[in-house]
CSV table of C-alpha atoms in Angstrom, one decimal:
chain,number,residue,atom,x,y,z
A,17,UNK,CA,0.0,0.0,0.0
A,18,UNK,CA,1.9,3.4,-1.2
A,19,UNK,CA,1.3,6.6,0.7
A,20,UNK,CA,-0.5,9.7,-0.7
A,21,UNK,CA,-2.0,12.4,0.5
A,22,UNK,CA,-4.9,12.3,-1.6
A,23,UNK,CA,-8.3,12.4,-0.3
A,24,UNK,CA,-9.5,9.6,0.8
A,25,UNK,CA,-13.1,8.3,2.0
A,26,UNK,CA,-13.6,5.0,4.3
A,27,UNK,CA,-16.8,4.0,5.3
A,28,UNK,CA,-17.6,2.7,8.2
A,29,UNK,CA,-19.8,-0.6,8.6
A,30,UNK,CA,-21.3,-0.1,11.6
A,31,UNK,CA,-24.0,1.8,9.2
A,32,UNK,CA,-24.0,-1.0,7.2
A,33,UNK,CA,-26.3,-3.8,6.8
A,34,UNK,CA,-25.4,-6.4,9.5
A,35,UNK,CA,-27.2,-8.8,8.1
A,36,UNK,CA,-25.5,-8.4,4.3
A,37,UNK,CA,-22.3,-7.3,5.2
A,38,UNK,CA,-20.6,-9.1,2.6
A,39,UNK,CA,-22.1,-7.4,-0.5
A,40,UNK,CA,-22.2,-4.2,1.6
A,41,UNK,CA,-18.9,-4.2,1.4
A,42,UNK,CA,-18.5,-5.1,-2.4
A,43,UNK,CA,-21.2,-2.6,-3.1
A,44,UNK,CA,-19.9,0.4,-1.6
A,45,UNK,CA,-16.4,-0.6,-2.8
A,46,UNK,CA,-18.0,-0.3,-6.4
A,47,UNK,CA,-19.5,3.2,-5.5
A,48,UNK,CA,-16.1,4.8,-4.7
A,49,UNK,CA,-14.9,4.0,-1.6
A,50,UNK,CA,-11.4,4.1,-1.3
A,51,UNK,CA,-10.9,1.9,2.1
A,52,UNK,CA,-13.5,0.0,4.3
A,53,UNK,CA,-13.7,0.8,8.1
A,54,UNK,CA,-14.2,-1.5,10.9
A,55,UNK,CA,-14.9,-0.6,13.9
A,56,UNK,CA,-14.1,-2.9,17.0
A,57,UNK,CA,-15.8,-2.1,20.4
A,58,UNK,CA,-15.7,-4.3,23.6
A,59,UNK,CA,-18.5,-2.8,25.9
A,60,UNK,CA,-15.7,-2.0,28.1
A,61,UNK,CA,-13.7,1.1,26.7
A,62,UNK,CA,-16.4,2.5,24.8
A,63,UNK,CA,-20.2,1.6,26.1
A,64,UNK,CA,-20.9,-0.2,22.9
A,65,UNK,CA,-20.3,-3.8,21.9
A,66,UNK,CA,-19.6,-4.7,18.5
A,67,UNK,CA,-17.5,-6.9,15.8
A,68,UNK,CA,-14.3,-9.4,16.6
A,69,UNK,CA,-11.9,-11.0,15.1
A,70,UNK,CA,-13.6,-13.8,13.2
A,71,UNK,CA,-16.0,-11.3,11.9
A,72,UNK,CA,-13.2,-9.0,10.7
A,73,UNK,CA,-11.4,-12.3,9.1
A,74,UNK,CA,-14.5,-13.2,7.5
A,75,UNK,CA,-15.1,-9.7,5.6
A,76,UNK,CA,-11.3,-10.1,4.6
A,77,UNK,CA,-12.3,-11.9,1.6
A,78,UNK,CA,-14.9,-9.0,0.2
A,79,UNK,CA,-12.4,-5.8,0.9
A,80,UNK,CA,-10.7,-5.1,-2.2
A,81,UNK,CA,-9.5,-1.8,-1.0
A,82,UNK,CA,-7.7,-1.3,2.6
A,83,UNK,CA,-9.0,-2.7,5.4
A,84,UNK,CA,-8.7,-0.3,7.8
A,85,UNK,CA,-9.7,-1.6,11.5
A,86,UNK,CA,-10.0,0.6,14.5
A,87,UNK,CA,-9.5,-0.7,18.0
A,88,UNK,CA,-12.0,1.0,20.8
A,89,UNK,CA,-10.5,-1.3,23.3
A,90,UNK,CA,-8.7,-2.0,26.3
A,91,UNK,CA,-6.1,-3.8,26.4
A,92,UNK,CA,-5.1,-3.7,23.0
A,93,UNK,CA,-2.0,-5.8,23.2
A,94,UNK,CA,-3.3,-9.6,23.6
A,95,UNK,CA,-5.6,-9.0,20.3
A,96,UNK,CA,-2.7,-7.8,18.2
A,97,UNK,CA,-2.0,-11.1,16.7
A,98,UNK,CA,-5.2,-12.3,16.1
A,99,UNK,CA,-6.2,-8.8,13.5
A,100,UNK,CA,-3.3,-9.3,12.0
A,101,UNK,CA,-4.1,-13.2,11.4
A,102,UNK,CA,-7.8,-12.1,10.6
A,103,UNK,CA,-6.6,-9.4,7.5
A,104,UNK,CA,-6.1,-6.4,9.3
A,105,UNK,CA,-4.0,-3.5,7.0
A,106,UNK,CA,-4.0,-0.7,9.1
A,107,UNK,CA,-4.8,-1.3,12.9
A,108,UNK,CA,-5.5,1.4,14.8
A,109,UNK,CA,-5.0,1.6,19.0
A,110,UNK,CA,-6.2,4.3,21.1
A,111,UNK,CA,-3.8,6.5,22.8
A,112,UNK,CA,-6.5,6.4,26.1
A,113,UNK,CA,-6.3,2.6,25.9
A,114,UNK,CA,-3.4,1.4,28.2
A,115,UNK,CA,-0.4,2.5,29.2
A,116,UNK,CA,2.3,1.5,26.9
A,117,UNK,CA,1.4,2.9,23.7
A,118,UNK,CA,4.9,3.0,22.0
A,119,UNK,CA,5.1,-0.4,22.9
A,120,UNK,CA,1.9,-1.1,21.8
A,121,UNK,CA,2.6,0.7,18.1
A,122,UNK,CA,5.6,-1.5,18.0
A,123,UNK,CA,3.5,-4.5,18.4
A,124,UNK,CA,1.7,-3.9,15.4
A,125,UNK,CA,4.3,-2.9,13.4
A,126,UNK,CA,6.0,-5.8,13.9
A,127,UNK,CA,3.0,-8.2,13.5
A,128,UNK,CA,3.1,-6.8,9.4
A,129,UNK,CA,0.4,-4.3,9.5
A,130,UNK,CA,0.4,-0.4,9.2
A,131,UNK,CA,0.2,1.1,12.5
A,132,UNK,CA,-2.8,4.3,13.8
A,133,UNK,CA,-2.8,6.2,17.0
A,134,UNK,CA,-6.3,7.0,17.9
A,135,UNK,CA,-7.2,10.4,19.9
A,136,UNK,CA,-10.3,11.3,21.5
A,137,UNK,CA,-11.8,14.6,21.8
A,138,UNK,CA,-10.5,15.4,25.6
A,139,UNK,CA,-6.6,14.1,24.6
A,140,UNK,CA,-4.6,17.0,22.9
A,141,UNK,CA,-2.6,16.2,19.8
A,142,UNK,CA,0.4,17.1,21.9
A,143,UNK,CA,0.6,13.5,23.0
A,144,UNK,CA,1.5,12.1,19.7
A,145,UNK,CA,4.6,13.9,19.1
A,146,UNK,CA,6.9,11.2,20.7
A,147,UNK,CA,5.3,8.6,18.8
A,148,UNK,CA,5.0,10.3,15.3
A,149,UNK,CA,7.8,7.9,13.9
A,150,UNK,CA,5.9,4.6,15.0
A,151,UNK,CA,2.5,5.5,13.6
A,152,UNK,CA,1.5,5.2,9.5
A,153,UNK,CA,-1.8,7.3,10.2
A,154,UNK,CA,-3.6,9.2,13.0
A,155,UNK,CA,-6.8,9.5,13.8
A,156,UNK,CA,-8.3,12.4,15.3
A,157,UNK,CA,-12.1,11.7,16.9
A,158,UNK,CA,-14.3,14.3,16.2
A,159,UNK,CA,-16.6,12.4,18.5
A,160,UNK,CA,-16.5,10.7,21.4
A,161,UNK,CA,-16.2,6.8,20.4
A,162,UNK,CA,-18.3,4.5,20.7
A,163,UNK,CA,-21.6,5.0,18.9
A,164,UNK,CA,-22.6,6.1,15.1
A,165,UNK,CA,-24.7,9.2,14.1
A,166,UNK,CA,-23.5,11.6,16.4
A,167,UNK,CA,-22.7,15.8,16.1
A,168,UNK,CA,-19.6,16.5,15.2
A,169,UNK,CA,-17.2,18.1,17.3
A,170,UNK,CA,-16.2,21.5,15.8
A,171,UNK,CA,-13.4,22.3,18.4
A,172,UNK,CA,-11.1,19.0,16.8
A,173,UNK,CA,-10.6,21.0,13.3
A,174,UNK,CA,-7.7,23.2,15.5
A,175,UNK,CA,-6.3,19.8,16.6
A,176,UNK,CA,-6.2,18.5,12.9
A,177,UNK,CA,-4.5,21.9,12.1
A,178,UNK,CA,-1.8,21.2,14.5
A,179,UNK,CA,-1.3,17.8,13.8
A,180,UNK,CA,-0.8,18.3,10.1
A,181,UNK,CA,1.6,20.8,11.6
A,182,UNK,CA,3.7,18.4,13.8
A,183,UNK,CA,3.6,15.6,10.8
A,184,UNK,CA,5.2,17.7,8.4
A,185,UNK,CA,6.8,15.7,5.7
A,186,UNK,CA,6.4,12.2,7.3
A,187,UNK,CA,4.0,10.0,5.6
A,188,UNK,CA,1.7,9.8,7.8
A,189,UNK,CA,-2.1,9.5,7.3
A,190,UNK,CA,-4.5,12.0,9.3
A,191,UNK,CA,-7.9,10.4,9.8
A,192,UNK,CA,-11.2,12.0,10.7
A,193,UNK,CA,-13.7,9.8,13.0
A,194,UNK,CA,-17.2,11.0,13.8
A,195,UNK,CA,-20.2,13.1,12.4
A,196,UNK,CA,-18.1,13.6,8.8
A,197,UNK,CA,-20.6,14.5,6.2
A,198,UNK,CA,-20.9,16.6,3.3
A,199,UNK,CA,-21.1,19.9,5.8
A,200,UNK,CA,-18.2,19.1,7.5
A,201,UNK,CA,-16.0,17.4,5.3
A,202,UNK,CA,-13.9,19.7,3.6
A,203,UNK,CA,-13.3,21.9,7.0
A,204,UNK,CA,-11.1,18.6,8.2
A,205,UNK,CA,-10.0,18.5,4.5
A,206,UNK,CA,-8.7,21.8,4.9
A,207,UNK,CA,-7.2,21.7,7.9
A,208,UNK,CA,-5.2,18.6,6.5
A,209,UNK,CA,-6.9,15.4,7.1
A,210,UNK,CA,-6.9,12.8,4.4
A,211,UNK,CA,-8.6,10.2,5.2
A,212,UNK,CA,-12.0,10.9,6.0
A,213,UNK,CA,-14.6,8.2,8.0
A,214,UNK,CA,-18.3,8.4,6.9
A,215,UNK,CA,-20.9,5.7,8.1
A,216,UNK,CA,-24.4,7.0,7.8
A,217,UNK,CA,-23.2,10.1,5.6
A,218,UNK,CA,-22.7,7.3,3.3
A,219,UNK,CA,-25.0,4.3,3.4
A,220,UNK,CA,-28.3,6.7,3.9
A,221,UNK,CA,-30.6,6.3,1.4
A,222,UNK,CA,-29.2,3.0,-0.3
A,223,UNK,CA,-29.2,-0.4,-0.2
A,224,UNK,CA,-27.5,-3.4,-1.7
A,225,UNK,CA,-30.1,-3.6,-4.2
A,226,UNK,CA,-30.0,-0.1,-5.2
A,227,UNK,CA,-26.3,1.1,-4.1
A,228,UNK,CA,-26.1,4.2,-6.4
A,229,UNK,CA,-27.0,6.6,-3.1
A,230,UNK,CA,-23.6,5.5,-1.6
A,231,UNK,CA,-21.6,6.8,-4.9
A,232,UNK,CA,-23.6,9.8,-4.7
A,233,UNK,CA,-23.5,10.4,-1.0
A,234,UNK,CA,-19.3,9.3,-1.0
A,235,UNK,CA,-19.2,12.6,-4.1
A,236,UNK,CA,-21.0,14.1,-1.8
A,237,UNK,CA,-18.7,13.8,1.0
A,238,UNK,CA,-15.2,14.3,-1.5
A,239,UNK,CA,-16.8,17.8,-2.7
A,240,UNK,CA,-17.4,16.5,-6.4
């Protein structure tokens, strides 16, 4: 997987039809996405409960894109292996999630897969700096994690701002997570995000039988 900067859109399953997730995937794949988001939840560090590891390794086989899995989590470190085993490109931890985070990053590195750093909305983008070097992407919540469908968080565009700052010429991917839309989209654009995170931005209004709302709602979302 090269690096560029251009922009990217990932949606996020958990908007998805859980019951057809397979040709979800394919479908909005087909409509423009340019990687597929999973989010992973344990009831525990966010107050949601959502997808493991065989579920992960069993939509491995229907991304064609990146498989891009996020980690709301704790502890991280014992499921490293397993993500990578189930297809995992890029897995992303949270910074909040333990106490070892460098150590952590190092983990997934070394286990073959790209490594995020996740920050939520009360953890400044300060904290990164020392681990810039470890991590292939940030992502910067513009929610607080652990449900879909909620407001975005205006205050996190500054943060993006600085972090584009602090990442300079490393290639490093900045990620927005949480109320992106077609509104708010090209303010994290601008401010130097990336990758952009969209679950009911994109799957409202289509279905796997008519899947033409998701292209329109991902040009939507790209600004063309």
């Amino acid at each position: 997987m090269s690096f560029d900067r251009s922009l990217k859109i990932a949606p996020s399953i958990l908007a998805a039809d859980f019951a057809d997730f397979g040709r979800e995937v394919r479908a909005v794949e087909a409509e423009g996405a340019d990687w597929i988001h999973i989010d992973v939840m344990d009831g525990h560090f966010v107050p949601n409960l959502t997808f493991g590891p065989p579920m992960v390794k069993a939509l491995r086989r229907h991304v064609r894109t990146v498989m891009d899995v996020h980690l709301m989590i704790a502890p991280v470190d014992p499921y490293i292996d397993v993500y990578a085993d189930a297809g995992a490109d890029i897995l992303t931890a949270h910074f909040e999630a333990g106490p070892h985070t460098h150590r952590t990053l190092q983990a997934i590195r070394g286990a073959g897969m790209r490594a995020g750093l996740a920050l939520n909305p009360g953890t400044s983008v300060e904290v990164a700096a020392p681990l810039l070097d470890l991590c292939d992407l940030v992502c910067v919540m513009t929610v607080n994690p652990g449900f879909g469908g909620q407001r975005f968080i205006h205050s996190q565009v500054s943060q993006i701002a600085r972090l584009r700052e602090m990442i300079g010429d490393r290639p490093i991917h900045i990620e927005v997570d949480g109320g992106v839309d077609a509104t708010t989209a090209p303010l994290v654009a601008a401010a130097g995000a990336d990758v952009l995170v969209a679950g009911s931005a994109v799957f409202r209004g289509g279905s796997v039988d008519d899947p033409s709302p998701y292209g329109a709602n991902i040009r939507a979302i790209r600004g063309g």
